[in-house]
Coordinates of C-alpha atoms in Angstrom, one line a residue:
Chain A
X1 CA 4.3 -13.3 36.1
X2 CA 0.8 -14.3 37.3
X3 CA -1.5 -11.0 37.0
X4 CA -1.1 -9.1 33.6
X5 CA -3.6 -6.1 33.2
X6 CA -3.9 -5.0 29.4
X7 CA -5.2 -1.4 29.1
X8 CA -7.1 -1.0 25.8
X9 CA -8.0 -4.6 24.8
X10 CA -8.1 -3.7 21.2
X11 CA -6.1 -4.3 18.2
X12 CA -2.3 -4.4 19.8
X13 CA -4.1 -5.2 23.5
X14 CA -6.0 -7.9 22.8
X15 CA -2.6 -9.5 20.3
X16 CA -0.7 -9.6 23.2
X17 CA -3.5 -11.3 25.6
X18 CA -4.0 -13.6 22.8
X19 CA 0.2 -14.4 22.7
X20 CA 0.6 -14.4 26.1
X21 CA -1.9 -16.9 27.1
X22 CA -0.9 -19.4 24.5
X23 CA 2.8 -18.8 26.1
X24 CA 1.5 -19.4 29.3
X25 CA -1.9 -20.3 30.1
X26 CA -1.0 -20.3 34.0
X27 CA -1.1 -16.4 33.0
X28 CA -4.2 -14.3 34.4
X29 CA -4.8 -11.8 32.2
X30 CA -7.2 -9.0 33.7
X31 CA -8.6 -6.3 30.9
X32 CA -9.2 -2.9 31.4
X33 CA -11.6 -0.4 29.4
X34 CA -13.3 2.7 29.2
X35 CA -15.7 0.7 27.4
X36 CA -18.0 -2.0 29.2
X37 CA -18.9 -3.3 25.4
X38 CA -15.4 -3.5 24.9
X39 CA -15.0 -5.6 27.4
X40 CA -17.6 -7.9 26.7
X41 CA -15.9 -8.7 23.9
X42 CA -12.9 -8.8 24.8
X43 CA -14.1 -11.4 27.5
X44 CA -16.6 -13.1 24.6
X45 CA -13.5 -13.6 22.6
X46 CA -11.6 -14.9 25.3
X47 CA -9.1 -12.3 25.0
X48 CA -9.1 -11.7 28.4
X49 CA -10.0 -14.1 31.7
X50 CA -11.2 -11.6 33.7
X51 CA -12.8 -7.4 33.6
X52 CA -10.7 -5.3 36.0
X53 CA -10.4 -1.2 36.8
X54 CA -7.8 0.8 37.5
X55 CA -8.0 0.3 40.9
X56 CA -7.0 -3.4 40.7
X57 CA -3.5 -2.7 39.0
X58 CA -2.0 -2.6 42.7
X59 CA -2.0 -6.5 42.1
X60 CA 0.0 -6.5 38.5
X61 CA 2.8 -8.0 37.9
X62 CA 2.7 -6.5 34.3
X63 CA 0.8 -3.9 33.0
X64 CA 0.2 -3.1 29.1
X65 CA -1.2 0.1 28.1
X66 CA -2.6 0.2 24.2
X67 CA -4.3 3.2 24.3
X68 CA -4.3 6.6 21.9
X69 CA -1.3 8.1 23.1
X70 CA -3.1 11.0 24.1
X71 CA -4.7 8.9 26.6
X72 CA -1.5 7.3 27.6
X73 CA 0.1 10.8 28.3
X74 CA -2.8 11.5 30.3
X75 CA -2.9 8.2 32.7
X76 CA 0.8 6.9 32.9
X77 CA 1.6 9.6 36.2
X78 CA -1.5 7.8 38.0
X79 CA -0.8 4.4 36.8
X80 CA 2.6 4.5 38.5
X81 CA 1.0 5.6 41.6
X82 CA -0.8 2.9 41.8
X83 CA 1.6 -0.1 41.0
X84 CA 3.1 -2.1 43.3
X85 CA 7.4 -2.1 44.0
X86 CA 7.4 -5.1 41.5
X87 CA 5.2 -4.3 38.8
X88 CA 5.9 -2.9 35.4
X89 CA 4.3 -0.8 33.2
X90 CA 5.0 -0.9 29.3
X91 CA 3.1 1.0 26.9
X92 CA 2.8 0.4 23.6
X93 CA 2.6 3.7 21.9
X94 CA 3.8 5.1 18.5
X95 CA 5.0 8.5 20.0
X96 CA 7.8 8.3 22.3
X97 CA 8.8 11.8 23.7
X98 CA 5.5 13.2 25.3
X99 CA 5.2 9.6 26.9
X100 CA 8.7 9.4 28.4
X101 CA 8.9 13.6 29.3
X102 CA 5.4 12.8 31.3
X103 CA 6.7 10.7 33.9
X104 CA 10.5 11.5 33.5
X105 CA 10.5 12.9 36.8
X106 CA 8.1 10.3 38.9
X107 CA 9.6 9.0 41.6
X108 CA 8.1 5.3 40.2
X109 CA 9.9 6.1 36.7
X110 CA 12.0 3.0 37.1
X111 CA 8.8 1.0 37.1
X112 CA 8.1 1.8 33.4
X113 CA 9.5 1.0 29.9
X114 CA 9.0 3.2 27.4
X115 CA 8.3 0.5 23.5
X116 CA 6.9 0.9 20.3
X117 CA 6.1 -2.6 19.2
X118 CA 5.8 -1.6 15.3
X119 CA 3.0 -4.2 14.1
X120 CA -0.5 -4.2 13.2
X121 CA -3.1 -3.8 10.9
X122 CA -5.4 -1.0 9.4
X123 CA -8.3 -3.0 12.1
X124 CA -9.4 -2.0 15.1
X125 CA -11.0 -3.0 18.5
X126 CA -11.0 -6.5 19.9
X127 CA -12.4 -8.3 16.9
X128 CA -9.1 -7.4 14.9
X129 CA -6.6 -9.2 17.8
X130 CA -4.6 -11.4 15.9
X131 CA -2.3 -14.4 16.9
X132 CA 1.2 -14.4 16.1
X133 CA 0.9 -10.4 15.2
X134 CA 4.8 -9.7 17.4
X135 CA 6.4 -12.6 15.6
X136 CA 9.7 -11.1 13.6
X137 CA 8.3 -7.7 14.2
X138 CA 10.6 -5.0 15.9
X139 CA 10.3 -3.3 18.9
X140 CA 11.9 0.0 19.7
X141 CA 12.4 0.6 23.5
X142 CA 13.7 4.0 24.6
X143 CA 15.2 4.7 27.6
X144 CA 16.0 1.3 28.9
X145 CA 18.7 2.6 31.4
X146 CA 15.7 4.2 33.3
X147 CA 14.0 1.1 34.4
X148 CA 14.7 -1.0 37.0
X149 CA 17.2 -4.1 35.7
X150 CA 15.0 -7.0 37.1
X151 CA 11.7 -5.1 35.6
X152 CA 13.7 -4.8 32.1
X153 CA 14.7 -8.4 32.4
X154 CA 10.9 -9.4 32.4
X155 CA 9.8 -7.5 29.7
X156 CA 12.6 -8.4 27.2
X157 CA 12.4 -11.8 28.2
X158 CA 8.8 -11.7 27.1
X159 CA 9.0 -9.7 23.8
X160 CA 11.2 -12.3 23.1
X161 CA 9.0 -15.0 23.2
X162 CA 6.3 -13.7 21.6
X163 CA 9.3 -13.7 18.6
X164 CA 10.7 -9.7 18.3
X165 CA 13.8 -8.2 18.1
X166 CA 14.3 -5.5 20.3
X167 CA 16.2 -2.0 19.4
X168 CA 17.0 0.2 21.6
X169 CA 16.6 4.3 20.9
X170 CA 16.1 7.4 22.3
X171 CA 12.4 8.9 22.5
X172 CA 13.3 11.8 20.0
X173 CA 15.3 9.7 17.4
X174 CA 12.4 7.6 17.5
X175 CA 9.9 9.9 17.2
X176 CA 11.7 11.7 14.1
X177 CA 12.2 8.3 12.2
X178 CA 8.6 7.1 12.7
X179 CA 7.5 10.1 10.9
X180 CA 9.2 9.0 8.1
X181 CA 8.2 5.3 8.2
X182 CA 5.1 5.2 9.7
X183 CA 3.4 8.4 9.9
X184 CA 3.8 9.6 6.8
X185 CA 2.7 6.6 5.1
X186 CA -0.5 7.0 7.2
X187 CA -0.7 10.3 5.7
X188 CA -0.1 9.4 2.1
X189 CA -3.0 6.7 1.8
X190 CA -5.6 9.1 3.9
X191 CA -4.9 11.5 1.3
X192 CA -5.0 9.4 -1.5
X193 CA -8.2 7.9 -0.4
X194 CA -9.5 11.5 0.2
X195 CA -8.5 12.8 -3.4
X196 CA -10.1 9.7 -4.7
X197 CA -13.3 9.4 -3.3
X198 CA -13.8 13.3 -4.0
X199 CA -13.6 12.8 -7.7
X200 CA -15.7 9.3 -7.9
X201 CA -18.3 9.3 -5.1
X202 CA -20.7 9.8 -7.4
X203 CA -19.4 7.2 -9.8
X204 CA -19.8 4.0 -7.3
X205 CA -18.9 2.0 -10.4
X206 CA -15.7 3.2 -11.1
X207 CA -13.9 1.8 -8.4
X208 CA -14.2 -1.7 -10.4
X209 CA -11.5 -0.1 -12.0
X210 CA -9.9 -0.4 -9.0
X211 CA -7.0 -3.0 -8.7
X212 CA -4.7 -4.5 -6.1
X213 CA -2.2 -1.7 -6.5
X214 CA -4.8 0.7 -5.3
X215 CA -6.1 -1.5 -2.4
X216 CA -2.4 -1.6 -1.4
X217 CA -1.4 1.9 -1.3
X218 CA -4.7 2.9 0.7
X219 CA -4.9 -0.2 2.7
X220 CA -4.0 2.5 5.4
X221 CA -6.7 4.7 5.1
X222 CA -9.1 2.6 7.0
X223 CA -6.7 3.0 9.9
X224 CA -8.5 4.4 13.4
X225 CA -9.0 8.2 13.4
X226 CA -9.0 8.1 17.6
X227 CA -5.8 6.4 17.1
X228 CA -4.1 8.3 15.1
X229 CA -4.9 11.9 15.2
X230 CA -3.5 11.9 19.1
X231 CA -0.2 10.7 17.3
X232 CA 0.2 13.2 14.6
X233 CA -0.8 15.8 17.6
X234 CA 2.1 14.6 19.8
X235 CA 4.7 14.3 16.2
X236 CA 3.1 17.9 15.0
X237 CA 6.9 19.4 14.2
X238 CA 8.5 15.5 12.8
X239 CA 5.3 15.2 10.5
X240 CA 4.9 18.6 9.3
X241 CA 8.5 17.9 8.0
X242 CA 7.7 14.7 6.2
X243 CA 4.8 16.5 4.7
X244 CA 7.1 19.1 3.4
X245 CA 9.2 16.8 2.0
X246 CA 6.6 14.7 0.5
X247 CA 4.7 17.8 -0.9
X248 CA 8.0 19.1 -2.4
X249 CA 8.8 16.0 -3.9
X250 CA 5.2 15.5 -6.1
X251 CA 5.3 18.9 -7.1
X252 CA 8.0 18.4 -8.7
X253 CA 7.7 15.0 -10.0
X254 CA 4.2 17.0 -11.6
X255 CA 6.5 20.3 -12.6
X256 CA 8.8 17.5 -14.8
X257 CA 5.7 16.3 -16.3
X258 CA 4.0 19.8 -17.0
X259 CA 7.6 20.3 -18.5
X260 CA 7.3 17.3 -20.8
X261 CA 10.4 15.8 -19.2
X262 CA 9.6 12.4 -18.9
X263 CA 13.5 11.4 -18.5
X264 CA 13.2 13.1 -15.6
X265 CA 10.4 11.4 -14.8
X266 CA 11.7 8.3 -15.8
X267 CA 15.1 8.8 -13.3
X268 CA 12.5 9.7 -10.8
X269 CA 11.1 6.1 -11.0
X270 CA 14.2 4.5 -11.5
X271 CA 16.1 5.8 -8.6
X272 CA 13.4 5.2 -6.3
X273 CA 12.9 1.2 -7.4
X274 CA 16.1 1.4 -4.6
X275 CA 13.2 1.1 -2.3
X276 CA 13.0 -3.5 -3.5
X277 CA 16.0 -3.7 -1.9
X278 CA 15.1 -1.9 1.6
X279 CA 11.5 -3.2 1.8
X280 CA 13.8 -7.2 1.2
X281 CA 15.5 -6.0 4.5
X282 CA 11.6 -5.6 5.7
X283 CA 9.5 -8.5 5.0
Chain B
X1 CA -7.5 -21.0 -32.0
X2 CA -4.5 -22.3 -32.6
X3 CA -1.4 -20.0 -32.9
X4 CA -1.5 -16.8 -30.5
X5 CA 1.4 -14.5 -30.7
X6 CA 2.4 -12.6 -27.6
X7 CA 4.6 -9.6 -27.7
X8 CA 6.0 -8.7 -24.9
X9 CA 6.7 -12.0 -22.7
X10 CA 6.7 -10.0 -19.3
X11 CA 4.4 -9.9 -16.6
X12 CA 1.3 -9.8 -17.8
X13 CA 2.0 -11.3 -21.8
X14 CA 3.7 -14.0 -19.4
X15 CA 1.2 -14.4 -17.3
X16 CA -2.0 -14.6 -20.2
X17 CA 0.6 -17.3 -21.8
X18 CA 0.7 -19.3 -18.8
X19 CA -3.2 -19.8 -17.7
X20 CA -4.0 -19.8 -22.1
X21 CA -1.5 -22.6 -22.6
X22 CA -3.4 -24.5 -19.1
X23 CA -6.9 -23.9 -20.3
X24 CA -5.7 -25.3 -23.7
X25 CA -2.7 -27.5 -24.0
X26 CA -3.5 -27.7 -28.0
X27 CA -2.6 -23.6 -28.4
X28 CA 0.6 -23.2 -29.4
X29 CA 1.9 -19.7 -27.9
X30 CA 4.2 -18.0 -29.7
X31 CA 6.3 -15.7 -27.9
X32 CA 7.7 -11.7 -29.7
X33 CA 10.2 -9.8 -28.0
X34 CA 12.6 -6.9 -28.9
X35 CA 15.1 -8.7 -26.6
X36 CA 16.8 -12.3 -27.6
X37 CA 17.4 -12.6 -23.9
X38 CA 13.9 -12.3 -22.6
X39 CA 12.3 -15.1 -25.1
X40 CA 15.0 -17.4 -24.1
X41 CA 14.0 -16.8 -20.5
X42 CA 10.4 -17.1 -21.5
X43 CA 11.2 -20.4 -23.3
X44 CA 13.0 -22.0 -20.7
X45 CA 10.1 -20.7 -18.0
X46 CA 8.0 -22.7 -20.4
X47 CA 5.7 -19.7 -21.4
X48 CA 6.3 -20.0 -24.4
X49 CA 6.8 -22.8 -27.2
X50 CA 8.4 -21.0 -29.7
X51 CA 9.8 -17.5 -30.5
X52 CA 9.0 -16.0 -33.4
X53 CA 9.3 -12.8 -35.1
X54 CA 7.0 -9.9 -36.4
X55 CA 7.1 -10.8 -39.9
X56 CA 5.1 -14.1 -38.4
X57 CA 1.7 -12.5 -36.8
X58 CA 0.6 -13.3 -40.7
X59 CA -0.4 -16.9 -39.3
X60 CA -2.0 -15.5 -36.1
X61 CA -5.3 -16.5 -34.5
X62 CA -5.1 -13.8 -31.8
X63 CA -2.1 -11.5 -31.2
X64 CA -1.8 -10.1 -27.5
X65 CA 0.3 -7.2 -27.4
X66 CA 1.7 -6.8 -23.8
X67 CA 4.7 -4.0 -24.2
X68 CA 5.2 -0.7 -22.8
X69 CA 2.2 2.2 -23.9
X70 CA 4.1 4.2 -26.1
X71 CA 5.7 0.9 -28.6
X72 CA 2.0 0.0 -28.8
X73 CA 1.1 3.0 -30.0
X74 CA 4.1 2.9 -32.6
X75 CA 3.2 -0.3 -33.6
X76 CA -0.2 -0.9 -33.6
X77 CA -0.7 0.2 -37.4
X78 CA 2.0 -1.9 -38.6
X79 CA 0.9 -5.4 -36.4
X80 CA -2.7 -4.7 -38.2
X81 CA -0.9 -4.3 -41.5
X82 CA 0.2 -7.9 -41.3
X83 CA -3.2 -9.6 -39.0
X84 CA -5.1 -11.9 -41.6
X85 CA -8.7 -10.9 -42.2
X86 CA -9.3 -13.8 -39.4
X87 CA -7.0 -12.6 -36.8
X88 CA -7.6 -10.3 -33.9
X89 CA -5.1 -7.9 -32.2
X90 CA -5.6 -7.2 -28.3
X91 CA -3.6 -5.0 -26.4
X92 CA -3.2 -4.6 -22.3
X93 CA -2.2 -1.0 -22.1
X94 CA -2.9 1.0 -19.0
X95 CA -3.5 3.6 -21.1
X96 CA -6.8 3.7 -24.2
X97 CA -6.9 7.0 -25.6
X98 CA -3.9 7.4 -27.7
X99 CA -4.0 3.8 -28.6
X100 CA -7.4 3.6 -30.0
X101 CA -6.3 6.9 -31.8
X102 CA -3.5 5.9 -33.7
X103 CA -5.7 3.0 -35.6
X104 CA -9.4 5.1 -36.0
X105 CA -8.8 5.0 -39.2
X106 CA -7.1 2.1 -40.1
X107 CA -8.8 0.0 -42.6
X108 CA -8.3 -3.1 -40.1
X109 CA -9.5 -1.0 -37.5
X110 CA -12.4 -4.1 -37.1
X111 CA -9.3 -6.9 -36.2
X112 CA -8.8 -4.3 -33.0
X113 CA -9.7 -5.0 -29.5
X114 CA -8.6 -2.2 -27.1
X115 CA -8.3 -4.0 -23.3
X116 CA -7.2 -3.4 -19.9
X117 CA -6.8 -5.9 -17.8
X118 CA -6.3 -4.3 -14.3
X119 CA -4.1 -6.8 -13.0
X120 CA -1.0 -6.9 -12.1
X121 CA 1.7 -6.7 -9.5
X122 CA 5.4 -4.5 -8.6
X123 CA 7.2 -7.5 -11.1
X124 CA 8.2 -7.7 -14.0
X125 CA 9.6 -9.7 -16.4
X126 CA 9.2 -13.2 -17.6
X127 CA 10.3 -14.3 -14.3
X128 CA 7.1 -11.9 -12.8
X129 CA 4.6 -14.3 -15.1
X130 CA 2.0 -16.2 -12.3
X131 CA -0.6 -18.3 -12.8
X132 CA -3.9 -17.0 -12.6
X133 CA -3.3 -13.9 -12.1
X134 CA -6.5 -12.5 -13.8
X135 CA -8.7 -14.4 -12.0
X136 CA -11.6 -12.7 -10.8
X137 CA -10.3 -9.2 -12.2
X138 CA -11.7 -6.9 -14.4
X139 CA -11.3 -6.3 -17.8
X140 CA -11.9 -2.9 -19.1
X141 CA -13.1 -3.1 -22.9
X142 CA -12.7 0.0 -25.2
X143 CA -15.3 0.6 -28.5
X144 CA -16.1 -2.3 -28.4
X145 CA -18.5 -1.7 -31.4
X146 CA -15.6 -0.8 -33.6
X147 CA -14.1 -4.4 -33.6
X148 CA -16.1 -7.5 -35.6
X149 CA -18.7 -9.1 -34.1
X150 CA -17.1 -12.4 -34.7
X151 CA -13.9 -11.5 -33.9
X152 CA -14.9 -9.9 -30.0
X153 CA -16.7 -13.3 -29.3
X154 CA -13.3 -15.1 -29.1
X155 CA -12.0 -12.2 -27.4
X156 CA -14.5 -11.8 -24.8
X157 CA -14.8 -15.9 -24.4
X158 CA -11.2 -16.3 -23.9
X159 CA -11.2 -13.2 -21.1
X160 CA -14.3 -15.1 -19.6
X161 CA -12.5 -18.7 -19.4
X162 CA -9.4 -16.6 -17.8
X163 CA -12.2 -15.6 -14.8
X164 CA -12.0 -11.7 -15.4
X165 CA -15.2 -9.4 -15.6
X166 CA -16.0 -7.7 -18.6
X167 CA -16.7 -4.0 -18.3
X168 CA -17.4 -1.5 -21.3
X169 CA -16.2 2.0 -21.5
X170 CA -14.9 4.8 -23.8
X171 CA -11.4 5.6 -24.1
X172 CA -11.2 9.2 -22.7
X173 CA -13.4 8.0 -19.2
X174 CA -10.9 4.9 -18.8
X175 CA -8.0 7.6 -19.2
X176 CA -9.7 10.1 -17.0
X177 CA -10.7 7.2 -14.1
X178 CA -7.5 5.0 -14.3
X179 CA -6.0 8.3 -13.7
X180 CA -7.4 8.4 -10.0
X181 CA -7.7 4.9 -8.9
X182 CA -4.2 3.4 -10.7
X183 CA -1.9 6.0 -11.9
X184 CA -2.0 8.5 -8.9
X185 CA -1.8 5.8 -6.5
X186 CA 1.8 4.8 -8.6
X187 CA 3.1 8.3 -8.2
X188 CA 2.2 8.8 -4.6
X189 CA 3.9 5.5 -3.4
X190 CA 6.9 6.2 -5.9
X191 CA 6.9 9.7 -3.9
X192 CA 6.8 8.6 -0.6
X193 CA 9.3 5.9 -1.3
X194 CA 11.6 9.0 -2.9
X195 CA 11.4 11.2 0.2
X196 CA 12.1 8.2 2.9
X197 CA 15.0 7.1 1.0
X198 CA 16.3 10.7 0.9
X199 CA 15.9 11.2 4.5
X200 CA 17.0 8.1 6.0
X201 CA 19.6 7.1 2.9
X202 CA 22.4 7.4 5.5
X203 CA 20.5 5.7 8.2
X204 CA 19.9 2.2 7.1
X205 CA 19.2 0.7 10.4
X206 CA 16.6 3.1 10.4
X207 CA 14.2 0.9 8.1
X208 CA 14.6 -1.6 10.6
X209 CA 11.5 0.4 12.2
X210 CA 9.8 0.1 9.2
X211 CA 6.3 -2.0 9.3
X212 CA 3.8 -3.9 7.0
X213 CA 2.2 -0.4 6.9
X214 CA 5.1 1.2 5.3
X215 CA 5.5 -1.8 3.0
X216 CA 2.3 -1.4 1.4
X217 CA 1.6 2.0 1.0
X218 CA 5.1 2.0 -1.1
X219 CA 5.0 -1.4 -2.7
X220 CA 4.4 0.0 -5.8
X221 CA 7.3 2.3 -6.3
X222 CA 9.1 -0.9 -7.2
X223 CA 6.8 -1.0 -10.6
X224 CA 9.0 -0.8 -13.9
X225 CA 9.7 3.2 -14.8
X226 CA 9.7 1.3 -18.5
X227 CA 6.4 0.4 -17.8
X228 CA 5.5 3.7 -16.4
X229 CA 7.2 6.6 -18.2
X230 CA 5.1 6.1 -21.6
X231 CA 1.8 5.4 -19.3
X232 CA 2.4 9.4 -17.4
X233 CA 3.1 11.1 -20.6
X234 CA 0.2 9.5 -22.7
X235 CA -2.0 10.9 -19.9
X236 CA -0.6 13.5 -18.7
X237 CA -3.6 15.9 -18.7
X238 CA -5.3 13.6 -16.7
X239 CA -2.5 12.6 -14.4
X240 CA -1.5 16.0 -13.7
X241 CA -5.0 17.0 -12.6
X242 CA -5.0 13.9 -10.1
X243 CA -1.6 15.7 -9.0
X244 CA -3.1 18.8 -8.2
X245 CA -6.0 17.3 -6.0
X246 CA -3.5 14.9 -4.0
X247 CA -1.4 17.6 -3.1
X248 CA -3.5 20.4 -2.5
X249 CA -5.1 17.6 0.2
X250 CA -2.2 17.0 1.5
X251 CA -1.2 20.9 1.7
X252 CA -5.0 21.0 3.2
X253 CA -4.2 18.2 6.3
X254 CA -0.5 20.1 6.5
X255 CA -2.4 23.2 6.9
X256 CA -4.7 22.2 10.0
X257 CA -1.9 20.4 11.9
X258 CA 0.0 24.2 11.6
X259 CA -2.9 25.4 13.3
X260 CA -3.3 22.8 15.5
X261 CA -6.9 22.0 14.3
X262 CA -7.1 18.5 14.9
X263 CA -10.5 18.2 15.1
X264 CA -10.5 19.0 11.1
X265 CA -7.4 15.9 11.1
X266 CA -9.7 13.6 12.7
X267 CA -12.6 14.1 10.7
X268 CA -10.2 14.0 7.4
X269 CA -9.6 10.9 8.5
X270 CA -13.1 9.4 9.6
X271 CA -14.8 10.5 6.3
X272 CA -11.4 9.0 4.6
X273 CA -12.4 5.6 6.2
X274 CA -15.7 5.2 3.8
X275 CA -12.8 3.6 1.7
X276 CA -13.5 0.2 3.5
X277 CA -16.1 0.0 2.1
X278 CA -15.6 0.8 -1.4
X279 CA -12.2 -1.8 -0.9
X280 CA -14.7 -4.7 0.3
X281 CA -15.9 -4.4 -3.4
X282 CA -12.6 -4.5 -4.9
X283 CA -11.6 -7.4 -2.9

């Protein structure tokens, strides 16, 4: 691979350039944008060698899309027009079905893989690209059987190197799971950062109270509204479910203490400290 | 001071032994616990040089009392009982109300420091005990006025040498805030925890997809439901209101994704990520 264009030099954009390069600085790594700031500083950074457009993608060899999925759905059809016989495309978004129904029937469909590398940070933009973000992460890819063998080949062979293991799903699994271990955590921390800020905003001084457990649990919260609000539009019916189920469960866990049941409450707790010896399997 | 008592060798009695015992080598920390097991374990961790019994706070400089809410409560009176006129009692509780309660009227009422150190992490146990873990922390001192002068300066210089900031409040506005920016937080990772496991119980590879995201926002539903249980029911007025806020949010940002209003989602979100800012002062 020579020409790589990243779409979206931001936070999982610009980790990649910065991976790929160190992998193989022979690499040219071309950045696209809606942004001309963005750009800049992706360029600044050295994220990226050179600016590109759309237009040039005839030229890739590769070609990463890290945009809102929204954004993604919206492109992808035009982006395989344009590229060539041997170029890939491989997105990098956390929805999967609206992505892979999109271009399902384009007659370039083999020229795209369908992955969810799941890694990142509550940061945005170029400024939060990271090295080493991919390493011992996973990466879902749905739909592998629908791109061409040689163009798979490249890809795995490079999520490989930049140290992830590769699972392989289908677009709606995916996209039901991820509500659970992803989305919904999303949702948990906005809303506790909502509920929280209500009550205290004008009691600045409170949060000194504030302690690590708190930072943890909302870390989330400062996660990128253009981001996310295109995913829990494409998840609408899998995170409507979650929040159901989440909903359900704290009323009740507040029903048990209105009831003075605190046994309850305590097997609550109890069962639940199950989740040590998943998050083990995690980190 | 020369002999400190701890009771309750666990996380955080554990931890204050470890960084009092490194700022003074001459202290000689003795450690209480209901369980033969734990002291040995606190002994052989070094936390502690000696075990010791109730019956011995009678030769106590300071006694730090580091158990679960609702034994504090039940014991308070009696540990004053047996303080000499030159000891001090301190406790750690997440909880102030009920504690400073059950000893308004005690006549040692003046050898009583109520505390919160708002520190901590999802261990617990003697083998949780770190080193400097109150570093830089806050320390969140109830009526203050009701303990002797005398007997506060030691308290307050010790807290100092251990790096945490002193902050002075009464007990029905720490049980009110804690409420929002501790407890609540406890309860909605516990939750979310709860409803992934029930979903994806049968599905283990499923949590193979699960991120650094997911890890934090339920990290603390691996806290101690000994810990916790007392902590809920001695606030539960104040919990449950948190309760009520959380989840009519949440049924809020359900409530626009049913009507597909994700303008409203986005801006949820964008007003939710003023919570940078108020972390950058935690942190």
């Amino acid at each position: 691979m020579k020409n790589i264009y990243i779409i979206g030099v931001g936070l999982i954009g610009g980790s990649l350039a910065k991976d790929i390069k160190k992998l193989d600085p022979e690499v040219i790594i071309h950045g696209i944008s809606r942004k001309q700031t963005t750009l800049d500083k992706a360029l600044s950074l050295n994220l990226i060698d050179k600016k590109a457009t759309l237009e040039d993608i005839v030229n890739a060899d590769l070609v990463i899309v890290a945009i809102p999925v929204d954004t993604t759905v919206k492109m992808l059809p035009m982006l395989l027009d344009k590229i060539p016989e041997t170029g890939l495309i491989v997105d990098a978004g956390s929805t999967k079905k609206d992505i892979c129904k999109v271009v399902e029937n384009h007659p370039k469909r083999r020229n795209f893989l369908a992955s969810h590398p799941i890694a990142g940070t509550e940061y945005s933009g170029p400024e939060a690209a990271i090295s080493g973000l991919f390493e011992g992460k996973t990466n879902i890819i749905c739909e592998v059987e629908k791109t061409a063998f040689k163009l798979q080949e490249k890809a795995l062979k490079l999520f490989e190197s930049l140290g992830m293991r590769i699972r392989y799903m289908n677009p709606e699994a995916h996209d039901k799971h991820i509500a659970y271990v992803s989305h919904l955590s999303h949702i948990s921390s906005f809303m506790l950062g909502k509920t929280v800020i209500e009550k205290e905003k004008n009691e600045r001084d409170i949060f000194d109270m504030a302690g690590s457990g708190f930072a943890s649990t909302v870390r989330l919260a400062k996660s990128s509204p253009e981001m996310w609000t295109p995913i829990f539009k494409q998840n609408k019916v899998n995170v409507i479910e979650t929040l159901d189920e989440y909903i359900n469960n704290l009323r009740q866990f507040k029903q048990f203490m209105e009831q003075d049941d605190f046994e309850a409450i305590y097997n609550e707790m109890k069962d639940t400290n199950y989740i040590k010896q998943i998050l083990e399997g995690i980190a």
